[in-house]
CSV table of C-alpha atoms and ligand atoms in Angstrom, one decimal:
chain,number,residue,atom,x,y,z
A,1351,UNK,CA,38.9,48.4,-52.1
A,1352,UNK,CA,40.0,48.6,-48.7
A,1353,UNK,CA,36.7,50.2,-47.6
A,1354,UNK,CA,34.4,47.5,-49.3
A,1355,UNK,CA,36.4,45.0,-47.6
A,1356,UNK,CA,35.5,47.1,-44.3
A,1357,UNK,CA,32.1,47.4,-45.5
A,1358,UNK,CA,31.6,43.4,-46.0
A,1359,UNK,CA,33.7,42.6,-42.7
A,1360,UNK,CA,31.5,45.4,-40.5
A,1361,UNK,CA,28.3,43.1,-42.3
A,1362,UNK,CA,29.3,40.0,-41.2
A,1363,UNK,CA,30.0,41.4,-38.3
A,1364,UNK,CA,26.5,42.7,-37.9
A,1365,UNK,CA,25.2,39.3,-39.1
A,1366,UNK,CA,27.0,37.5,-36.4
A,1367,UNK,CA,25.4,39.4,-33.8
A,1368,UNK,CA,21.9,38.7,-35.3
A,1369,UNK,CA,22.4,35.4,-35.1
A,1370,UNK,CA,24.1,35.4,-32.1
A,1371,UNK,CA,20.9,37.8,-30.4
A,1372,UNK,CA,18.4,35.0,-31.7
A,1373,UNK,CA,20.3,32.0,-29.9
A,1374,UNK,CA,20.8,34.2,-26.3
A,1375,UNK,CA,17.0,34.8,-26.8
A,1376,UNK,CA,15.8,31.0,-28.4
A,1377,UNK,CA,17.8,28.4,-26.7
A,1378,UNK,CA,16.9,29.2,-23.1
A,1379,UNK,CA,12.9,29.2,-24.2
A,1380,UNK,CA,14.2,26.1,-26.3
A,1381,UNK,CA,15.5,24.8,-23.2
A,1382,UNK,CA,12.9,25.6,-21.0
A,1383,UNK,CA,10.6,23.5,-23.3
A,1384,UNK,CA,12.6,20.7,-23.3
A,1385,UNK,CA,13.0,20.3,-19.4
A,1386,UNK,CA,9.4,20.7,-19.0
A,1387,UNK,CA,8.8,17.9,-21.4
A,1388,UNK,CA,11.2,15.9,-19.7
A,1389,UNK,CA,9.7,17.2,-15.9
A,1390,UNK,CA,6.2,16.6,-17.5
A,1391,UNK,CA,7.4,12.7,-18.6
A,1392,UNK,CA,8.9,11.6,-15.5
A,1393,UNK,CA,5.8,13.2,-13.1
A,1394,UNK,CA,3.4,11.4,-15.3
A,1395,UNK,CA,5.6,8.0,-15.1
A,1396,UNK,CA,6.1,8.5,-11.6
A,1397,UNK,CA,2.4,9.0,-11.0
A,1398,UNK,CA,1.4,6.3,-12.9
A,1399,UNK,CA,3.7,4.0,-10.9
A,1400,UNK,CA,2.6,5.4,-7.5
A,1401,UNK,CA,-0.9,4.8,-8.6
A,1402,UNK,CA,-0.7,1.5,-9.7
A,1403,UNK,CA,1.2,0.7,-6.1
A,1404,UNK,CA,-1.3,2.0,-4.1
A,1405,UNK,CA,-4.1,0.2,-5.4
A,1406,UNK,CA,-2.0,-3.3,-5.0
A,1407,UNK,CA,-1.7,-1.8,-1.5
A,1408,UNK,CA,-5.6,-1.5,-1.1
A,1409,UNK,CA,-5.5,-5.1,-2.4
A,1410,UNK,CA,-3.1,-6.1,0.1
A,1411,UNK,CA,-5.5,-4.3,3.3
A,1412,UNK,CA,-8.6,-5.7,1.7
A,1413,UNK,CA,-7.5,-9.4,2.4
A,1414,UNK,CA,-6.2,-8.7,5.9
A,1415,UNK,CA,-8.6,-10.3,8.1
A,1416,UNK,CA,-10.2,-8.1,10.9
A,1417,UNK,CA,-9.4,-8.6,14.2
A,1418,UNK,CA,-12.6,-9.3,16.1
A,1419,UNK,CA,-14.0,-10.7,19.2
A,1420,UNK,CA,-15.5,-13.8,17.1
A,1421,UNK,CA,-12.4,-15.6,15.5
A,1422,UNK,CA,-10.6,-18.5,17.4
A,1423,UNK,CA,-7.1,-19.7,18.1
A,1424,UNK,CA,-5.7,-20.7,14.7
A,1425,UNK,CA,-8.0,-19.3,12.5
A,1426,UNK,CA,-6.1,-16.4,11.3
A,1427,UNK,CA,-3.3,-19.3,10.3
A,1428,UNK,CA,-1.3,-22.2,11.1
A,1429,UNK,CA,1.8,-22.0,9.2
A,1430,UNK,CA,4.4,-24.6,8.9
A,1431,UNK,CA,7.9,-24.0,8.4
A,1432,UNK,CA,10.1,-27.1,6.9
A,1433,UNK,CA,13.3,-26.0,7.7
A,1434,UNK,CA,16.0,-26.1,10.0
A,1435,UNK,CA,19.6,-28.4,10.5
A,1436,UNK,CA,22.4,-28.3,12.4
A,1437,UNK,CA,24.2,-25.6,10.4
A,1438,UNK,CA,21.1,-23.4,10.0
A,1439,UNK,CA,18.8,-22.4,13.0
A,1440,UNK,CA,18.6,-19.5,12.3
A,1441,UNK,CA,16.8,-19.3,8.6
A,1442,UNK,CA,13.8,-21.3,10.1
A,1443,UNK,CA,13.5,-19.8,12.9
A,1444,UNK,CA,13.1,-16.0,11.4
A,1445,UNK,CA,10.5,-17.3,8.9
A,1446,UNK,CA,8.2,-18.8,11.9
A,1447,UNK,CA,8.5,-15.7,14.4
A,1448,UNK,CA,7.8,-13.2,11.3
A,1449,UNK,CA,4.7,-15.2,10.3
A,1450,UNK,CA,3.5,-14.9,14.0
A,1451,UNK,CA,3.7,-10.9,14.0
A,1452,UNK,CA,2.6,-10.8,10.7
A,1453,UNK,CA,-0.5,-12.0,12.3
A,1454,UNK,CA,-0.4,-15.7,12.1
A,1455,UNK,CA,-2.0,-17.7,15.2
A,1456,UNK,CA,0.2,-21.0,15.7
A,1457,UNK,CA,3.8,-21.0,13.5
A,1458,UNK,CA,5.2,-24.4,13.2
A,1459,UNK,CA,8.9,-25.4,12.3
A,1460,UNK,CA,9.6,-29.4,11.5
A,1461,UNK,CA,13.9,-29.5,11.6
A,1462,UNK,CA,16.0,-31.9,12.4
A,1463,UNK,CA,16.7,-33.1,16.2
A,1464,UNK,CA,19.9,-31.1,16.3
A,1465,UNK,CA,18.3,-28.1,15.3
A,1466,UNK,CA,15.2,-28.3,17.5
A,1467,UNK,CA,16.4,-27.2,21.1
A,1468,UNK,CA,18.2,-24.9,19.8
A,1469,UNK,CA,15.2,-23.0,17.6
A,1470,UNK,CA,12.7,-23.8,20.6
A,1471,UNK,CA,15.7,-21.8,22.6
A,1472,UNK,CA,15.2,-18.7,20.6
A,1473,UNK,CA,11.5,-18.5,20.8
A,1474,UNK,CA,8.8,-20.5,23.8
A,1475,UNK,CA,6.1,-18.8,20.8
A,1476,UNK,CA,7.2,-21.0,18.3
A,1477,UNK,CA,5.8,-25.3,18.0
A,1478,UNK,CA,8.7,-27.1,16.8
A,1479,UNK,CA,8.7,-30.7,16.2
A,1480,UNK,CA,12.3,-32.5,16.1
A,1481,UNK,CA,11.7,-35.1,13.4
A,1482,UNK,CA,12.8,-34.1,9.4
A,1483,UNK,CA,15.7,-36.4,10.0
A,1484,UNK,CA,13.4,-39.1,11.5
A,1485,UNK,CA,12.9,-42.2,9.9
A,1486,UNK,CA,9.4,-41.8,9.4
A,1487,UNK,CA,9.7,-38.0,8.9
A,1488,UNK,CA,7.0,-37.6,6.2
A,1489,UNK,CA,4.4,-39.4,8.1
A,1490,UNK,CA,4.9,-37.2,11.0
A,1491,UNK,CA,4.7,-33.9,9.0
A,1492,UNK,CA,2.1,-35.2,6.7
A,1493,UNK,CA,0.0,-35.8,10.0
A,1494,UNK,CA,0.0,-32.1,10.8
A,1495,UNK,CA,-0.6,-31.1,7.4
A,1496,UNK,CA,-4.9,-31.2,7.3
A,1497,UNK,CA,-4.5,-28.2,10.2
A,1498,UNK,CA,-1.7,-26.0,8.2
A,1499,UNK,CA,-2.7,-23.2,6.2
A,1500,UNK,CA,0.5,-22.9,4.2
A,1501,UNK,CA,3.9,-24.2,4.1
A,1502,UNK,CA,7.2,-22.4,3.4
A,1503,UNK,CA,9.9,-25.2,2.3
A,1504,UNK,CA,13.3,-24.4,2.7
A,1505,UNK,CA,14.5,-21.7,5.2
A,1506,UNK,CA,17.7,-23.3,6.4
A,1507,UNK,CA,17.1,-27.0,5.4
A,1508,UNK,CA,20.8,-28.0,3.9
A,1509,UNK,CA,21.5,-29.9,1.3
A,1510,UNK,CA,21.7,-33.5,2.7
A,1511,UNK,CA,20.0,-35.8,0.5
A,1512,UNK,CA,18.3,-37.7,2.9
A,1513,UNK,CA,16.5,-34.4,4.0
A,1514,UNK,CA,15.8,-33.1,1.0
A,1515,UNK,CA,14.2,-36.8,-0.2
A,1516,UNK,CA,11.9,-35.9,2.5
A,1517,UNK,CA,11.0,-32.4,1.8
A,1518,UNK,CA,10.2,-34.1,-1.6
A,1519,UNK,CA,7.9,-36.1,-0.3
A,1520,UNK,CA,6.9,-33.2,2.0
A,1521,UNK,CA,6.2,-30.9,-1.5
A,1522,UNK,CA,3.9,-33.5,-2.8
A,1523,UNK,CA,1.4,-34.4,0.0
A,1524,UNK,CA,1.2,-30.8,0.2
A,1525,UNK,CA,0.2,-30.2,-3.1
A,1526,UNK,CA,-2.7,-33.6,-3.1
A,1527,UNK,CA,-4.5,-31.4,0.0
A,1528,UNK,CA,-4.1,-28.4,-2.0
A,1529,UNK,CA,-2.6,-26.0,0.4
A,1530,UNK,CA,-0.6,-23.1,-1.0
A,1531,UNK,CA,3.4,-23.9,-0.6
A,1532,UNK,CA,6.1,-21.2,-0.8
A,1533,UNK,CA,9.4,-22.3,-1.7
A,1534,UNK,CA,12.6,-20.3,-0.6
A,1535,UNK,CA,16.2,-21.2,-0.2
A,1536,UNK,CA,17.6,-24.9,-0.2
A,1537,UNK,CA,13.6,-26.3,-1.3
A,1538,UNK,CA,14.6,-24.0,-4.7
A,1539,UNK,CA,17.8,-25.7,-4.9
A,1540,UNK,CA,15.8,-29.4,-4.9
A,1541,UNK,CA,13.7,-27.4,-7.7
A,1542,UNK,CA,16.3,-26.6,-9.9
A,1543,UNK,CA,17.3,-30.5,-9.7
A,1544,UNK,CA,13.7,-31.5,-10.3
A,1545,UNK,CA,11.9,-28.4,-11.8
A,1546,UNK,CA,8.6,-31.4,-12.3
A,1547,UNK,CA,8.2,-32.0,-9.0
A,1548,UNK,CA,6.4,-28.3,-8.7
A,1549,UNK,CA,5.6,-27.6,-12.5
A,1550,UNK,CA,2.0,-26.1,-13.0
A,1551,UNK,CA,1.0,-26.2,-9.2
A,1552,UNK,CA,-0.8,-23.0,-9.4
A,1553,UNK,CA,-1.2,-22.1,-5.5
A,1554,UNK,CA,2.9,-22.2,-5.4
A,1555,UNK,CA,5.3,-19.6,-4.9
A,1556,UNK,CA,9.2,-19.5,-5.5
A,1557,UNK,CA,11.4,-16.6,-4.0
A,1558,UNK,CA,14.5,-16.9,-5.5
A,1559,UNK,CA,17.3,-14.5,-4.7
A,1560,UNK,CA,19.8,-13.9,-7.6
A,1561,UNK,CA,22.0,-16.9,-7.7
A,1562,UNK,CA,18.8,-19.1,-7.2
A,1563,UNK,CA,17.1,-17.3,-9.6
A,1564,UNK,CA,20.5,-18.1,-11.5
A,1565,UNK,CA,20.0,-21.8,-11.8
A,1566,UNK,CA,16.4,-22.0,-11.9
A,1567,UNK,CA,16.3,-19.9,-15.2
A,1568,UNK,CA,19.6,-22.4,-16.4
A,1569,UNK,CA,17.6,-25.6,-15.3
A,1570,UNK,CA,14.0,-24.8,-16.8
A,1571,UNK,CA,15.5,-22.2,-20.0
A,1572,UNK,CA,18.7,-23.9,-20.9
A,1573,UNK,CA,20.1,-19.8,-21.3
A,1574,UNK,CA,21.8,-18.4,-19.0
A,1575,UNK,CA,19.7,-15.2,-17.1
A,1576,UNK,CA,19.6,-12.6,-19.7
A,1577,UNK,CA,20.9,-9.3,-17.4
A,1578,UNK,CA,19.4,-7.0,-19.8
A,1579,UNK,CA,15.8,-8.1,-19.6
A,1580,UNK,CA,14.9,-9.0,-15.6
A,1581,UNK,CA,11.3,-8.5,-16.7
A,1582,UNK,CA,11.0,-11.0,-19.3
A,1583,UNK,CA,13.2,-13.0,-17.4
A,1584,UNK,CA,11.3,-13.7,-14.7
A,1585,UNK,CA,7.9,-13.7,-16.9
A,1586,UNK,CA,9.6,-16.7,-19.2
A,1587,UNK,CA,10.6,-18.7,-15.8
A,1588,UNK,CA,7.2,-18.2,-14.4
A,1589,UNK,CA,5.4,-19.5,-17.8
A,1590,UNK,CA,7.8,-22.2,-18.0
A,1591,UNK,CA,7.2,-23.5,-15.0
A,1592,UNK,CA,3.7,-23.6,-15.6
A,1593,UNK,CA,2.5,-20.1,-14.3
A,1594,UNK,CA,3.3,-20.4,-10.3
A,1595,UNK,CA,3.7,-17.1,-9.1
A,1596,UNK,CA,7.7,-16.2,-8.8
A,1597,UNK,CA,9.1,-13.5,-6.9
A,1598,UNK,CA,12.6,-12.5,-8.2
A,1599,UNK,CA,14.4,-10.7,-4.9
A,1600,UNK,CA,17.1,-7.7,-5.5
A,1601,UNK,CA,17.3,-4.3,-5.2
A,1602,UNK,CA,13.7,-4.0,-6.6
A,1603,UNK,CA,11.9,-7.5,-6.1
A,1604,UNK,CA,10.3,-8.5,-9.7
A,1605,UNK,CA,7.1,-10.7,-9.1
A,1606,UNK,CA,5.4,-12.8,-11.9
A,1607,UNK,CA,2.3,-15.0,-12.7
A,1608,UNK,CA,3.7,-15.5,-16.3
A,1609,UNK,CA,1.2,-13.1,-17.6
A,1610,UNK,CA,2.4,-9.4,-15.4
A,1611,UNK,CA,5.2,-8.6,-13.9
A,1612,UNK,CA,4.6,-6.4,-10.7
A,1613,UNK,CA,7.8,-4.0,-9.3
A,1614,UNK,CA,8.2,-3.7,-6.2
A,1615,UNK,CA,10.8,-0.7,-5.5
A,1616,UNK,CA,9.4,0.1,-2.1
A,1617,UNK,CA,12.3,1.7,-0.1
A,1618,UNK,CA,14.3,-0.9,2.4
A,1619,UNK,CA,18.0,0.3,2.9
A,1620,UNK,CA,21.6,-0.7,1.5
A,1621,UNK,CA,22.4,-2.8,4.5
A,1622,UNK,CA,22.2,-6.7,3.3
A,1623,UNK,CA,23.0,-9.3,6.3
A,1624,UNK,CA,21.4,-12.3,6.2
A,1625,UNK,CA,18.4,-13.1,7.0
A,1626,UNK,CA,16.3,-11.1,5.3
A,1627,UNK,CA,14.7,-13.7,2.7
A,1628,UNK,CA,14.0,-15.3,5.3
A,1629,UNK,CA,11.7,-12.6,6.8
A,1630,UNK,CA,10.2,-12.3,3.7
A,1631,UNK,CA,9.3,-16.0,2.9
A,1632,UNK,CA,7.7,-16.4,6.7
A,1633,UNK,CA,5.3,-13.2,5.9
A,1634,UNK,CA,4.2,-14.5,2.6
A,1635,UNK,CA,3.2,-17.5,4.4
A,1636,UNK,CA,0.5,-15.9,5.9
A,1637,UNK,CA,-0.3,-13.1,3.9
A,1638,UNK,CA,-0.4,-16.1,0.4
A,1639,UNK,CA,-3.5,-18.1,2.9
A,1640,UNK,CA,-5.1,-14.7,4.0
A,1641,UNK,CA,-4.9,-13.6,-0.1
A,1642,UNK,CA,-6.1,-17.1,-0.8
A,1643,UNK,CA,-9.1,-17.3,1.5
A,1644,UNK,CA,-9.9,-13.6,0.7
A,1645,UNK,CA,-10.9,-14.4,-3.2
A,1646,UNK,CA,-11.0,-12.4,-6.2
A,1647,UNK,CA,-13.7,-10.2,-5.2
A,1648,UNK,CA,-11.4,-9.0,-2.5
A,1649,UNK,CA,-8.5,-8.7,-5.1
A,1650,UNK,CA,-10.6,-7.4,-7.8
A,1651,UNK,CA,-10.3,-10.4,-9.9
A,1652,UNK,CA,-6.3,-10.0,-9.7
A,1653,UNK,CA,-4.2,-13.4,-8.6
A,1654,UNK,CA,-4.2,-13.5,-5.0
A,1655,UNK,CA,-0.6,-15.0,-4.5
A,1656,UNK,CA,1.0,-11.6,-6.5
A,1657,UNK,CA,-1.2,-9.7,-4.4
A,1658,UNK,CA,0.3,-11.6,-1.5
A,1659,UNK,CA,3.9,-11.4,-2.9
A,1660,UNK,CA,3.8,-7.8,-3.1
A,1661,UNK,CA,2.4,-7.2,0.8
A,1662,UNK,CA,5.3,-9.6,1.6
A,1663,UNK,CA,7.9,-7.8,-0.2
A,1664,UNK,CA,6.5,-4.3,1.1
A,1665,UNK,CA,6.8,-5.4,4.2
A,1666,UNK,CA,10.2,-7.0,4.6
A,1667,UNK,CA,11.9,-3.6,3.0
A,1668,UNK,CA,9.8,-1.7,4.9
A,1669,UNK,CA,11.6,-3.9,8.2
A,1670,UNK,CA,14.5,-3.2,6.7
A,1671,UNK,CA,14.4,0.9,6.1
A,1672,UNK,CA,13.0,1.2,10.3
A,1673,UNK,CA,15.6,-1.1,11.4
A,1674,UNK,CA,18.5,0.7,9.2
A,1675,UNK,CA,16.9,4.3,10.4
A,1676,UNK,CA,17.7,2.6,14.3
A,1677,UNK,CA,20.6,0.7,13.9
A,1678,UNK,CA,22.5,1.5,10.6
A,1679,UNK,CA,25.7,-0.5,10.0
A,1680,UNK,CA,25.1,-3.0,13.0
A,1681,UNK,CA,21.3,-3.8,11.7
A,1682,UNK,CA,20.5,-7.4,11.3
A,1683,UNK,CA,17.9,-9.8,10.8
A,1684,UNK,CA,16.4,-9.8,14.2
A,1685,UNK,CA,16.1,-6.3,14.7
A,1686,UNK,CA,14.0,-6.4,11.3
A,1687,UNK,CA,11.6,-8.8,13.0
A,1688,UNK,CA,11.4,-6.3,15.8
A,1689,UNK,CA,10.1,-3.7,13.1
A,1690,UNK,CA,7.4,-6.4,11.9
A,1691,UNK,CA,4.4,-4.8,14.0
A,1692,UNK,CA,4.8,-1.2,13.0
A,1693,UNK,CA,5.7,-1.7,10.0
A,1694,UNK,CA,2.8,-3.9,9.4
A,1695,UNK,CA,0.8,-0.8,10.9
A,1696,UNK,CA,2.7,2.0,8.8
A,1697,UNK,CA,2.0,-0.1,5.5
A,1698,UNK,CA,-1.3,-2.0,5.9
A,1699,UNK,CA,-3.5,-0.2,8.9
A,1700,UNK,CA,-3.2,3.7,8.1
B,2140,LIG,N1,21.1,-17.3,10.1
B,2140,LIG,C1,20.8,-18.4,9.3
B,2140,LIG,O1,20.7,-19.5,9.7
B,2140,LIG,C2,20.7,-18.1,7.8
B,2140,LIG,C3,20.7,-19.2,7.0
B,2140,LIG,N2,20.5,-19.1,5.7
B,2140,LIG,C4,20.4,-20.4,4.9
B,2140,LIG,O2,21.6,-20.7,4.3
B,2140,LIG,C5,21.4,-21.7,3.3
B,2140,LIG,C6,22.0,-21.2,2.0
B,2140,LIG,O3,21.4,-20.0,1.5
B,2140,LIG,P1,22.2,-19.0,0.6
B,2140,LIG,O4,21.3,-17.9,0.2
B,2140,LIG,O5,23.4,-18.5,1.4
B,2140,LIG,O6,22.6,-19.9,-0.6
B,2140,LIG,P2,22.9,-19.8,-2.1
B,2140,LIG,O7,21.6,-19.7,-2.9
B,2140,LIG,O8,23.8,-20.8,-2.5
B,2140,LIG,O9,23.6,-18.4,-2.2
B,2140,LIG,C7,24.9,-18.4,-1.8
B,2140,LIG,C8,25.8,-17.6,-2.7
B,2140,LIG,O10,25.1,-16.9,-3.7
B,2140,LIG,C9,25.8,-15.7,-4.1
B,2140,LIG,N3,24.9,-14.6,-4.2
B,2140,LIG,C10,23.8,-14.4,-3.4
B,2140,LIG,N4,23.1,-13.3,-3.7
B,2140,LIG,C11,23.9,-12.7,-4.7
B,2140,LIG,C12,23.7,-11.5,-5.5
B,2140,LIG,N5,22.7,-10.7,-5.2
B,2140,LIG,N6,24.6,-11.3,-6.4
B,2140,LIG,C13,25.6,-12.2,-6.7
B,2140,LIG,N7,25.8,-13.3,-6.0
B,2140,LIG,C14,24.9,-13.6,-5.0
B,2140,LIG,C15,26.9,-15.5,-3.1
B,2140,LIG,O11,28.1,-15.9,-3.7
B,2140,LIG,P3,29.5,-15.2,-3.3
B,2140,LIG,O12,29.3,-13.8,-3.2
B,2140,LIG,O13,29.8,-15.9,-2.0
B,2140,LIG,O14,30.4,-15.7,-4.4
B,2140,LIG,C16,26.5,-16.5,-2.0
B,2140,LIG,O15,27.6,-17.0,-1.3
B,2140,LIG,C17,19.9,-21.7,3.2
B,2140,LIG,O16,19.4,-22.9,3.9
B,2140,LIG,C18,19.4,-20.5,3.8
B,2140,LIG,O17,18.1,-20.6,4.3
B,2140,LIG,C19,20.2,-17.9,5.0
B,2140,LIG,O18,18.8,-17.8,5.0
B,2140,LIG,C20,20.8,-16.7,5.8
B,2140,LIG,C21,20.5,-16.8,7.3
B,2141,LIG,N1,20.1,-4.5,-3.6
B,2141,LIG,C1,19.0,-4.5,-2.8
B,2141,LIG,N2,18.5,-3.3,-2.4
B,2141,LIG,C2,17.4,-3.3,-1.7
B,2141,LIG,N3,16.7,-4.3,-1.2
B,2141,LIG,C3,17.2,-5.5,-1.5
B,2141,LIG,C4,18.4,-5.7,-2.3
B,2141,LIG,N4,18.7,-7.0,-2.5
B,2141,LIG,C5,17.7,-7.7,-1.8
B,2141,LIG,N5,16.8,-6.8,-1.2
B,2141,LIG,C6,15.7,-7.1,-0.3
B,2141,LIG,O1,16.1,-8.0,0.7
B,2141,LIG,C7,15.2,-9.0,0.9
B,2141,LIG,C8,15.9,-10.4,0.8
B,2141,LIG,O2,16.4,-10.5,-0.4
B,2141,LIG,P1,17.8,-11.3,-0.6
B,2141,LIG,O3,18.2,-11.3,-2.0
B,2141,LIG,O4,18.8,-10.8,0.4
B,2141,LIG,O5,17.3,-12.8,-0.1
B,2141,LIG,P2,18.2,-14.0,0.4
B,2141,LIG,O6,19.5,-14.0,-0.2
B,2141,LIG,O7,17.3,-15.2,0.2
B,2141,LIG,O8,18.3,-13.7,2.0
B,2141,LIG,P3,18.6,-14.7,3.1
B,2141,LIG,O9,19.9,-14.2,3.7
B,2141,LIG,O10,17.5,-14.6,4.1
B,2141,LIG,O11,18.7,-16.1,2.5
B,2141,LIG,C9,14.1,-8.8,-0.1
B,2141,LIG,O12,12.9,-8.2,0.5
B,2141,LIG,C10,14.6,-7.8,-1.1
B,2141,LIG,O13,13.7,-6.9,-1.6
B,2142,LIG,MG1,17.5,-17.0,1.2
């Protein structure tokens, strides 16, 4: 008895280590499977998404206009910049000096009289006219209007009510000449109040960052953002608003006709002082009338002002990663306009 028990216990024994000799031999070829699987997924996403980014790049270079002996003053753009109050200079003034090294020709800012000296003080490149607080502010801007390209409504405008009546009125003559309008900052906060005043303009473009993102979903999608679903998010606040291209800003910058949804991940840095939408609204300025004259050929048929979006988002984060590289901690918004030229260069030219 005592040897069959041996006998039986010596078996299991021996069927143990079988078993145990098939997993030492199986489950590193099983793993080795499985992380090649896994490798194989993630190159094949990853080279997929690098593909797809650099052909919206090519896009981007192919509406860049050439810089030749035969173009006049102003006709690489006149961009105008309704922005600017006592308590903000600086927001208006870093959207105007970025659309100049972006490329633009003449950079406009219309700000209050407060605000005026002290943006002109900053910059002799910039034109800055003193009268949003005027009167007969409207007039005055509307008279410059037939020579701007584009408009970027918002960088640093306040709240007052008086000023945004006239940036209002500043939106609509705008959009009876046509001219492609980006709105950023306080001109999203008047758009949240009255979401109709820009509803189905086509050639506009919002670039919310998260808390204005925040109340524009609330005021057009009665829900509050869903955090789960930024894609759909910002595809459902684009078709709601009639399919104006919307560019949701964060740590990758989501940008929308209401039909795709392009990601832009490009790599800025972790350093966030203010400023930086500003950059990034002043470069879409431009680079939404260069898109826009360009056509679709040059965009393969794609809608220029996502094109434009993604240059501009590019771009600003790619301010951002030279300018953290040179400064780290202490980086801010100005030396990021410092970085406009070669980064332009390093993204767009090579
Ligand atoms: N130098 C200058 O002159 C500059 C002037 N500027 C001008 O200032 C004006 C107001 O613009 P704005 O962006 O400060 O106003 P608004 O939309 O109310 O946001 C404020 C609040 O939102 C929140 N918040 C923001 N992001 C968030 C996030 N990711 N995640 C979570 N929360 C987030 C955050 O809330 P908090 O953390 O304080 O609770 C923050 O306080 C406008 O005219 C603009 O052009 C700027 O351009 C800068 C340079
Ligand atoms: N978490 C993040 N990581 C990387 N980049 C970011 C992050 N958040 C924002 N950005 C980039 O910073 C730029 C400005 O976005 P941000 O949300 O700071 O705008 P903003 O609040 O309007 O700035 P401003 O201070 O000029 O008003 C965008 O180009 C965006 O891509
Ligand atoms: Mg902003």
């Amino acid at each position: 008895m005592n040897r069959f028990c041996a006998d039986i216990r010596s078996c299991v024994k021996i069927q143990e280590f079988y078993f145990f000799s098939l997993w030492l031999v199986y489950c590193p070829i099983f793993l080795i499977l499985l992380f090649s699987v896994i490798e194989r997924s993630f190159s094949l996403h990853r080279n997929h998404t690098l593909k797809d980014m650099e052909n919206i790049f090519q896009l981007v270079r192919n509406v860049i206009p050439p810089l030749t002996g035969k173009r006049h003053k102003g006709q690489d753009g006149r961009i105008g910049i309704v922005g600017g109050c006592r308590e903000y200079t600086g927001a208006p003034y870093f959207a105007a000096i970025t659309a100049l090294k972006v490329g633009a020709d003449l950079s406009h800012v219309f700000c209050t009289k407060d605000a005026a000296t002290v943006i002109k003080s900053y910059s002799p490149e910039l034109i800055v006219h003193p009268v949003l607080d005027s009167p007969n502010a409207v007039h005055e801007v509307d008279k410059w209007l037939p020579r701007l390209h584009s408009v970027v409504i918002g960088p640093g405008l306040g709240r007052d009510e008086a000023l945004l009546e006239n940036a209002k009125a500043i939106i609509e003559k705008s959009k009876l000449k046509g001219i492609p309008i980006i709105i950023d900052a306080d001109g999203l906060w008047l758009i949240s109040q009255q979401p109709s005043l820009i509803q189905g303009y086509q050639r506009a473009i919002l670039t919310p960052n998260y808390m204005e993102f925040s109340r524009l979903y609330e005021a057009m999608l009665r829900d509050p953002v869903d955090s789960s679903d930024h894609h759909g998010c910002v595809l459902r606040l684009s078709q709601a608003l009639g399919n104006l291209t919307v560019v949701q800003k964060g740590e990758r910058d989501l940008i929308s006709d209401g039909e795709k949804v392009l990601v832009c991940s490009h790599e800025g840095s972790s350093r966030r002082c203010g400023g930086q939408g500003d950059l990034l609204s002043g470069s879409l300025g431009v680079l939404a009338h260069w898109a826009f004259l360009a056509g679709a050929e040059k965009t393969n048929g794609q809608n220029p002002f996502l094109v434009a979006a993604f240059g501009a988002c590019s771009l600003t984060r790619q301010c951002n990663n030279q300018a953290f590289q040179k400064f780290g901690r202490s980086m801010t918004a100005s030396d990021m306009v410092s970085e406009v030229g070669t980064a332009f260069s390093k993204l767009f030219e090579t």
